[in-house]
């Protein structure tokens, strides 16, 4: 079978397999493919056009559009040619009434995404609507048109249900035309959906974006294997030499060999573990079996942390996480560092997934969870911010975007680069409600670092609610702890 391909040099015949080749190619200038397809309405042959393209700083996508010249049937669909993202995404858009510009936002909905409007008790499950690339208005009008498509048949069979749907369609179209205030929720376990932020790179007051770990059920729905390999259900501990050259044993060996104090201090700067635990897991990208390594270490002037790292031999995917050890702190913490010289750019930074990042000089604020947990430097954090914003604000360089918006983004990128070149002093603020973030001092004693400030504060009720602390019940654990202490005292007596 062959397909007709339209290129700048004229039509040519290529194999159907070329579409697949185009999807897997790194070249974004793939041609437009035309394929004869059966029309499901009239039974005649129509034409489906395929175009493989890449939304700048977002994803590779495959656009398909069907048109039947016999009956006029038309539809289009977007499919994702790239990989499933490591985490799911959750968008909440507050849409006020009367704001027409709000409905021009670009919306990418993948085939695994769910759309909800709580005010209408309305939900579009993944199986009810295919992937689409549209505006907010277009997406809502499409949902209304699909609901109204069979109303005439319903009125003949079930008039009461048809009347209820008519009443609902009035409310849905009122939302689509901006007559009613509503909240749009877009949840996608694959992480491939997107709602445009027209204020990029500044925060959008109407849009909330969160990333989350997929549940085993969501993993299975995406085609991931949820089972771990047999025979590897227990933790494996190794007492071999600790990895790297900063282990506690290596430090003691350096002292025994009469190395200088400076080398010994460097070796003990961060104490590596005596024991690395290894346990089986699955790769978040290709679902192949791999191993996760975990160890506990102590950060001077900070606290005990758990470091987890995994590498997939199948696809090469790497992932690392830093989790806090010990109890939940009673107060949140804000860390402020004034960046003035090259030494400040080299400060170690531990950013937990509950910390927000703020740079007042750029009017930049990233909500908690935007970058996830990171172990990096100040300079590395700025680079990560630039990469993250390019990925999140996917339509910044699209063909339909005004030049003013493109220039605004380019100016912001230039400002980010100026931060790393230290043309002017600037301020980095990490605000962590769980006090699990840290910026290392530039001096031997933390009290001598005048550019680094720590501020503790009482968490608000909203912050405790978001962290799940308001409903936390530890009474059972307290009873078990007390009974253990009583039993231990009785044995002592």
XYZ file of C-alpha atoms in Angstrom:
493
model
C 0.000 0.000 0.000
C 1.268 3.520 -0.763
C 0.408 7.018 0.378
C 0.446 10.309 -1.448
C 2.915 12.771 0.086
C 2.820 16.524 -0.523
C 6.184 18.277 -0.448
C 7.593 21.531 -1.781
C 8.913 19.768 -4.893
C 5.516 18.237 -5.711
C 3.576 15.029 -4.929
C 5.461 11.785 -4.578
C 4.553 8.210 -3.611
C 6.079 6.832 -0.415
C 5.448 3.814 1.785
C 3.025 4.010 4.692
C 5.959 3.126 6.916
C 7.418 6.550 6.206
C 4.906 8.081 8.605
C 6.296 5.924 11.388
C 9.809 6.818 10.304
C 8.918 10.504 10.452
C 7.599 10.132 13.981
C 10.815 8.502 15.162
C 13.000 10.986 13.284
C 14.741 13.923 14.924
C 13.988 16.104 11.893
C 11.059 18.417 12.576
C 10.538 19.233 8.854
C 8.534 16.108 8.054
C 6.230 16.312 5.008
C 2.443 16.193 4.986
C 1.106 12.680 4.370
C -2.283 11.972 2.772
C -3.975 8.572 3.165
C -7.310 7.336 1.820
C -9.559 6.381 4.756
C -13.051 5.026 5.170
C -15.664 7.558 6.264
C -17.658 6.151 9.182
C -20.685 8.321 8.335
C -21.358 7.610 4.644
C -19.121 4.601 3.951
C -17.245 6.308 1.108
C -13.501 6.954 1.036
C -12.240 10.229 2.480
C -8.753 11.625 3.066
C -6.724 11.629 6.284
C -3.755 14.001 6.472
C -0.890 13.327 8.887
C 1.616 15.954 9.976
C 4.407 15.222 12.406
C 5.611 18.345 14.181
C 7.071 19.547 17.445
C 5.564 22.240 19.619
C 8.616 24.284 20.634
C 9.718 23.540 24.196
C 6.790 21.146 24.675
C 6.365 17.774 22.938
C 6.565 15.953 19.617
C 3.030 15.436 18.320
C 1.326 13.767 15.349
C -1.603 15.775 13.963
C -4.227 13.921 11.922
C -7.178 15.514 10.096
C -9.910 13.568 8.252
C -12.197 15.040 5.595
C -14.840 13.347 3.441
C -15.767 15.167 0.222
C -18.925 13.048 -0.175
C -20.780 13.914 3.051
C -18.677 16.732 4.513
C -17.638 14.805 7.633
C -14.531 16.301 9.281
C -12.569 15.593 12.466
C -9.055 16.025 13.777
C -6.913 14.449 16.461
C -3.555 14.948 18.172
C -1.379 12.064 19.367
C 1.876 12.263 21.261
C 4.881 10.837 19.475
C 7.281 11.437 22.353
C 7.692 9.678 25.677
C 5.329 9.540 28.643
C 6.507 12.014 31.273
C 7.954 10.821 34.621
C 5.053 12.415 36.540
C 1.418 13.222 35.923
C 0.184 16.806 35.657
C -2.803 18.552 37.240
C -3.999 21.943 35.950
C -6.645 24.072 37.674
C -7.828 27.150 35.723
C -10.134 29.688 37.352
C -12.238 31.256 34.564
C -14.125 34.437 35.597
C -17.241 35.522 33.709
C -16.881 38.177 31.027
C -13.156 37.625 30.372
C -13.098 36.854 26.629
C -9.278 36.673 26.443
C -9.320 33.704 28.814
C -10.968 31.560 26.120
C -8.140 32.113 23.619
C -5.712 30.057 25.709
C -4.227 27.093 23.873
C -5.123 23.718 25.409
C -3.460 20.391 24.637
C -5.490 17.416 25.831
C -3.925 13.991 25.452
C -5.934 10.799 25.038
C -5.302 9.906 28.711
C -6.492 13.220 30.219
C -9.666 13.891 32.193
C -11.481 17.246 32.075
C -13.756 18.387 34.922
C -15.942 21.413 35.652
C -16.974 21.041 39.325
C -19.623 23.810 39.164
C -21.559 21.792 36.573
C -20.670 18.383 38.017
C -19.348 17.694 34.510
C -16.548 15.307 33.575
C -15.056 14.183 30.261
C -13.254 10.865 30.871
C -10.278 9.866 28.681
C -12.277 7.350 26.642
C -15.008 9.897 25.818
C -12.822 12.347 23.885
C -9.663 11.787 21.878
C -6.528 13.885 22.092
C -6.987 17.412 20.787
C -5.140 20.677 20.195
C -7.544 23.584 20.565
C -8.438 26.693 22.541
C -10.405 26.704 25.779
C -13.492 27.927 23.919
C -13.079 25.340 21.159
C -12.717 22.490 23.633
C -15.911 23.433 25.509
C -17.927 24.024 22.322
C -16.771 20.653 20.984
C -17.988 18.956 24.178
C -21.358 20.735 23.848
C -21.703 19.764 20.169
C -20.913 16.114 20.912
C -23.534 16.041 23.682
C -26.128 17.612 21.391
C -25.374 15.336 18.426
C -27.995 12.672 19.271
C -30.581 14.852 20.985
C -33.254 14.311 18.305
C -33.020 10.528 18.716
C -33.064 10.863 22.533
C -36.257 12.936 22.451
C -38.012 10.083 20.674
C -36.742 7.376 23.055
C -36.341 9.173 26.402
C -37.826 12.700 26.387
C -37.069 13.323 30.069
C -33.338 12.599 29.680
C -33.216 14.711 26.525
C -34.820 17.638 28.352
C -32.279 17.335 31.189
C -29.418 17.357 28.675
C -30.882 20.441 26.952
C -30.881 22.266 30.283
C -27.293 21.197 30.897
C -26.206 22.323 27.420
C -27.503 25.819 28.159
C -25.225 25.973 31.225
C -22.239 24.487 29.355
C -22.563 26.933 26.452
C -22.877 29.780 28.950
C -19.500 28.736 30.321
C -18.045 28.454 26.812
C -19.167 31.990 25.909
C -17.939 33.589 29.133
C -21.352 34.244 30.667
C -20.693 32.131 33.774
C -17.803 31.776 36.185
C -16.375 28.246 36.401
C -13.279 26.190 37.227
C -11.642 23.940 34.656
C -9.589 20.979 35.913
C -7.307 19.112 33.492
C -5.708 15.992 34.969
C -3.373 13.797 32.927
C -1.440 10.847 34.425
C 0.852 10.763 31.362
C 1.927 14.395 31.934
C 1.402 15.266 28.254
C -1.443 17.772 28.568
C -0.996 21.510 28.729
C -2.813 24.829 29.321
C -1.155 27.992 28.044
C 0.024 30.690 30.423
C -0.291 34.022 28.517
C 1.725 35.811 31.216
C 4.779 33.584 30.790
C 7.395 33.616 32.202
C 5.593 35.353 35.099
C 3.168 33.303 37.241
C -0.451 33.105 36.113
C -2.808 34.127 38.954
C -5.636 32.095 37.413
C -3.687 28.900 36.714
C -2.360 26.352 39.202
C -0.031 23.579 38.005
C 0.984 20.563 40.054
C 2.946 17.404 39.299
C 2.233 14.128 41.075
C 3.385 10.537 41.283
C 1.158 8.092 39.436
C -0.760 5.427 41.351
C -0.306 1.726 40.441
C -3.733 1.834 38.749
C -2.699 4.802 36.602
C 0.584 3.078 35.744
C -1.317 0.009 34.580
C -3.744 2.140 32.521
C -0.757 3.692 30.723
C 0.607 0.243 29.896
C 3.320 0.113 32.543
C 4.166 -3.141 34.264
C 3.197 -2.925 37.938
C 4.801 -6.210 38.992
C 8.348 -6.402 40.278
C 10.687 -9.182 39.324
C 10.321 -12.410 41.260
C 12.880 -13.256 43.876
C 13.755 -9.618 44.589
C 11.121 -8.736 47.151
C 13.511 -8.152 49.997
C 15.948 -5.328 50.535
C 19.512 -6.150 49.709
C 22.211 -4.486 51.747
C 25.811 -4.290 50.803
C 28.707 -3.625 53.115
C 31.196 -2.989 50.338
C 33.267 0.135 50.059
C 31.006 3.205 49.897
C 30.693 4.740 46.449
C 32.694 7.882 45.733
C 35.721 9.234 47.549
C 33.925 10.999 50.391
C 32.942 7.989 52.496
C 33.490 7.927 56.245
C 35.932 5.032 55.874
C 37.876 6.934 53.231
C 38.050 9.899 55.615
C 39.438 7.787 58.464
C 41.909 6.198 56.066
C 43.062 9.668 54.964
C 43.696 10.648 58.570
C 45.539 7.389 59.264
C 47.789 8.105 56.294
C 48.641 11.520 57.758
C 46.961 13.519 55.019
C 46.607 17.242 55.575
C 43.751 18.654 57.615
C 42.340 20.385 54.564
C 41.908 17.086 52.718
C 40.354 15.485 55.773
C 37.899 18.381 56.095
C 36.949 18.002 52.446
C 36.408 14.286 52.881
C 34.161 14.840 55.875
C 32.244 17.734 54.381
C 29.373 15.392 53.568
C 29.504 12.009 55.280
C 28.668 9.244 52.834
C 26.973 6.078 54.058
C 28.561 2.993 55.487
C 25.741 0.998 53.916
C 23.877 1.357 50.619
C 20.546 -0.453 50.346
C 19.424 -1.791 46.974
C 15.855 -2.765 46.142
C 13.993 -3.629 42.912
C 11.765 -1.142 41.122
C 10.500 -0.348 37.612
C 11.718 2.390 35.275
C 9.393 5.379 35.115
C 9.984 5.734 31.362
C 10.082 2.256 29.803
C 8.701 0.162 32.722
C 11.690 -2.201 32.613
C 12.995 -3.733 35.834
C 15.842 -1.808 37.429
C 17.362 -1.172 40.855
C 17.060 1.782 43.204
C 19.904 2.574 45.602
C 19.182 4.331 48.866
C 21.334 5.620 51.703
C 21.053 7.947 54.675
C 23.544 10.760 55.227
C 23.883 13.849 57.369
C 24.305 17.384 56.000
C 26.245 19.754 58.297
C 24.137 22.677 59.579
C 21.080 20.936 58.152
C 19.671 17.522 59.014
C 19.636 13.847 58.134
C 18.495 13.148 54.554
C 17.684 10.063 52.496
C 19.195 9.959 49.004
C 17.598 7.661 46.404
C 18.984 7.091 42.902
C 18.004 4.723 40.101
C 19.371 4.032 36.622
C 17.710 2.009 33.863
C 20.052 -0.121 31.745
C 17.330 -0.539 29.148
C 16.665 3.091 28.139
C 19.329 4.994 30.072
C 16.824 6.974 32.174
C 18.273 8.316 35.419
C 16.468 9.679 38.425
C 17.557 10.911 41.845
C 15.563 12.151 44.823
C 16.372 13.628 48.206
C 13.917 12.981 51.029
C 14.121 14.458 54.536
C 14.766 12.215 57.499
C 13.370 12.559 61.005
C 10.146 14.192 62.161
C 8.176 16.971 60.510
C 9.457 20.367 61.757
C 7.088 22.522 63.786
C 7.751 25.593 61.636
C 8.434 26.441 58.021
C 11.682 28.042 56.903
C 12.615 30.744 54.422
C 16.219 30.849 53.166
C 17.521 34.089 51.640
C 20.920 34.380 49.972
C 22.372 37.517 48.381
C 24.343 36.405 45.316
C 27.244 38.786 44.691
C 30.251 36.794 43.428
C 31.361 33.595 41.688
C 31.692 31.817 45.029
C 27.992 32.351 45.677
C 27.097 30.595 42.403
C 28.928 27.500 43.676
C 26.933 27.220 46.905
C 25.323 23.804 47.314
C 21.521 23.862 47.179
C 19.087 21.238 48.413
C 15.572 22.060 47.209
C 12.810 19.755 48.372
C 9.640 19.214 46.353
C 7.694 21.339 48.879
C 9.853 24.451 48.412
C 8.994 27.464 46.271
C 11.651 29.544 44.513
C 11.586 33.333 44.240
C 13.898 35.864 42.574
C 12.540 39.372 43.356
C 14.741 41.109 40.774
C 12.954 39.208 37.968
C 9.492 39.160 39.575
C 9.841 35.383 39.294
C 8.102 32.955 41.620
C 7.866 29.200 41.127
C 5.309 27.363 43.238
C 6.236 24.313 45.286
C 6.569 21.153 43.202
C 7.491 23.002 40.004
C 11.055 21.683 39.821
C 10.660 18.705 42.148
C 13.444 17.794 44.571
C 16.940 18.890 43.513
C 20.501 18.659 44.743
C 22.468 21.230 42.777
C 24.251 24.577 43.041
C 22.873 28.110 42.801
C 24.042 28.306 39.185
C 22.565 24.883 38.419
C 19.245 25.941 39.942
C 19.032 28.928 37.594
C 19.728 26.657 34.617
C 17.006 24.259 35.798
C 14.540 27.163 36.095
C 15.200 28.161 32.492
C 14.752 24.583 31.239
C 11.570 24.096 33.286
C 9.940 27.313 32.094
C 10.700 26.475 28.463
C 9.054 23.079 28.901
C 5.995 24.369 30.784
C 5.274 27.390 28.578
C 5.113 25.310 25.422
C 3.442 27.780 23.069
C 5.863 30.643 23.665
C 7.439 30.353 20.219
C 4.448 29.001 18.303
C 3.634 30.367 14.837
C 0.431 32.042 16.058
C 2.041 33.877 18.974
C 2.431 37.634 18.739
C 5.926 39.075 18.361
C 5.534 40.975 21.629
C 5.127 37.706 23.556
C 8.121 36.138 21.813
C 10.250 39.172 22.596
C 9.086 39.126 26.215
C 10.251 35.535 26.610
C 13.594 36.215 24.903
C 14.173 39.186 27.206
C 13.460 36.998 30.229
C 15.911 34.350 29.009
C 18.550 37.064 28.657
C 17.868 38.192 32.239
C 18.335 34.630 33.496
C 21.714 34.462 31.777
C 22.681 37.795 33.361
C 22.058 36.261 36.789
C 24.758 33.672 36.088
C 27.159 36.299 34.722
C 26.708 38.390 37.919
C 26.396 41.719 36.135
C 24.406 42.883 39.173
C 23.811 41.371 42.657
C 20.555 39.471 43.020
C 18.574 37.566 45.647
C 17.524 33.913 45.773
C 14.730 32.911 48.165
C 13.712 29.329 49.010
C 10.481 29.119 50.998
C 9.825 25.624 52.353
C 6.812 24.984 54.568
C 8.432 21.734 55.782
C 11.885 23.310 56.318
C 13.485 20.558 54.238
C 15.528 22.818 51.939
C 19.033 24.129 52.444
C 21.647 26.481 50.958
C 25.209 25.854 52.090
C 27.226 28.657 53.715
C 30.259 30.098 51.931
C 32.227 30.298 55.184
C 33.503 27.658 57.588
C 31.061 28.810 60.266
C 27.489 29.469 59.206
C 27.240 32.419 61.618
C 30.006 34.233 59.700
C 28.098 34.166 56.400
C 26.448 37.602 56.272
C 24.884 36.952 52.850
C 22.862 33.960 54.057
C 19.732 34.407 56.181
C 17.320 31.868 57.678
C 13.805 32.856 58.793
C 11.404 30.522 60.580
C 7.648 31.085 60.498
C 4.407 29.476 61.615
C 2.644 27.557 58.858
C -0.833 28.752 57.878
C -3.879 26.479 58.006
C -3.912 26.349 54.198
C -0.282 25.192 54.102
C -0.959 22.469 56.686
C -4.029 21.412 54.710
C -2.038 21.132 51.473
C 0.628 19.083 53.242
C -1.995 16.808 54.825
C -1.068 17.774 58.386
C -4.481 19.000 59.566
C -6.063 15.531 59.333
C -3.016 13.581 60.437
C -3.890 11.191 63.272
C -0.903 9.845 65.224
C -2.853 8.574 68.224
C -2.368 4.890 67.299
C 1.373 5.395 66.886
C 1.542 7.281 70.195
C -0.260 4.456 71.999
C 2.065 1.857 70.471
C 5.104 3.955 71.388
C 3.940 4.355 74.995
C 3.126 0.642 75.359
C 6.593 -0.231 74.024
C 8.215 2.050 76.595
C 6.102 0.567 79.413
C 7.057 -2.993 78.387
C 10.724 -2.006 78.197
C 10.587 -0.448 81.697
C 8.901 -3.542 83.153
C 11.629 -5.779 81.713
C 14.255 -3.474 83.197
C 12.651 -3.640 86.639
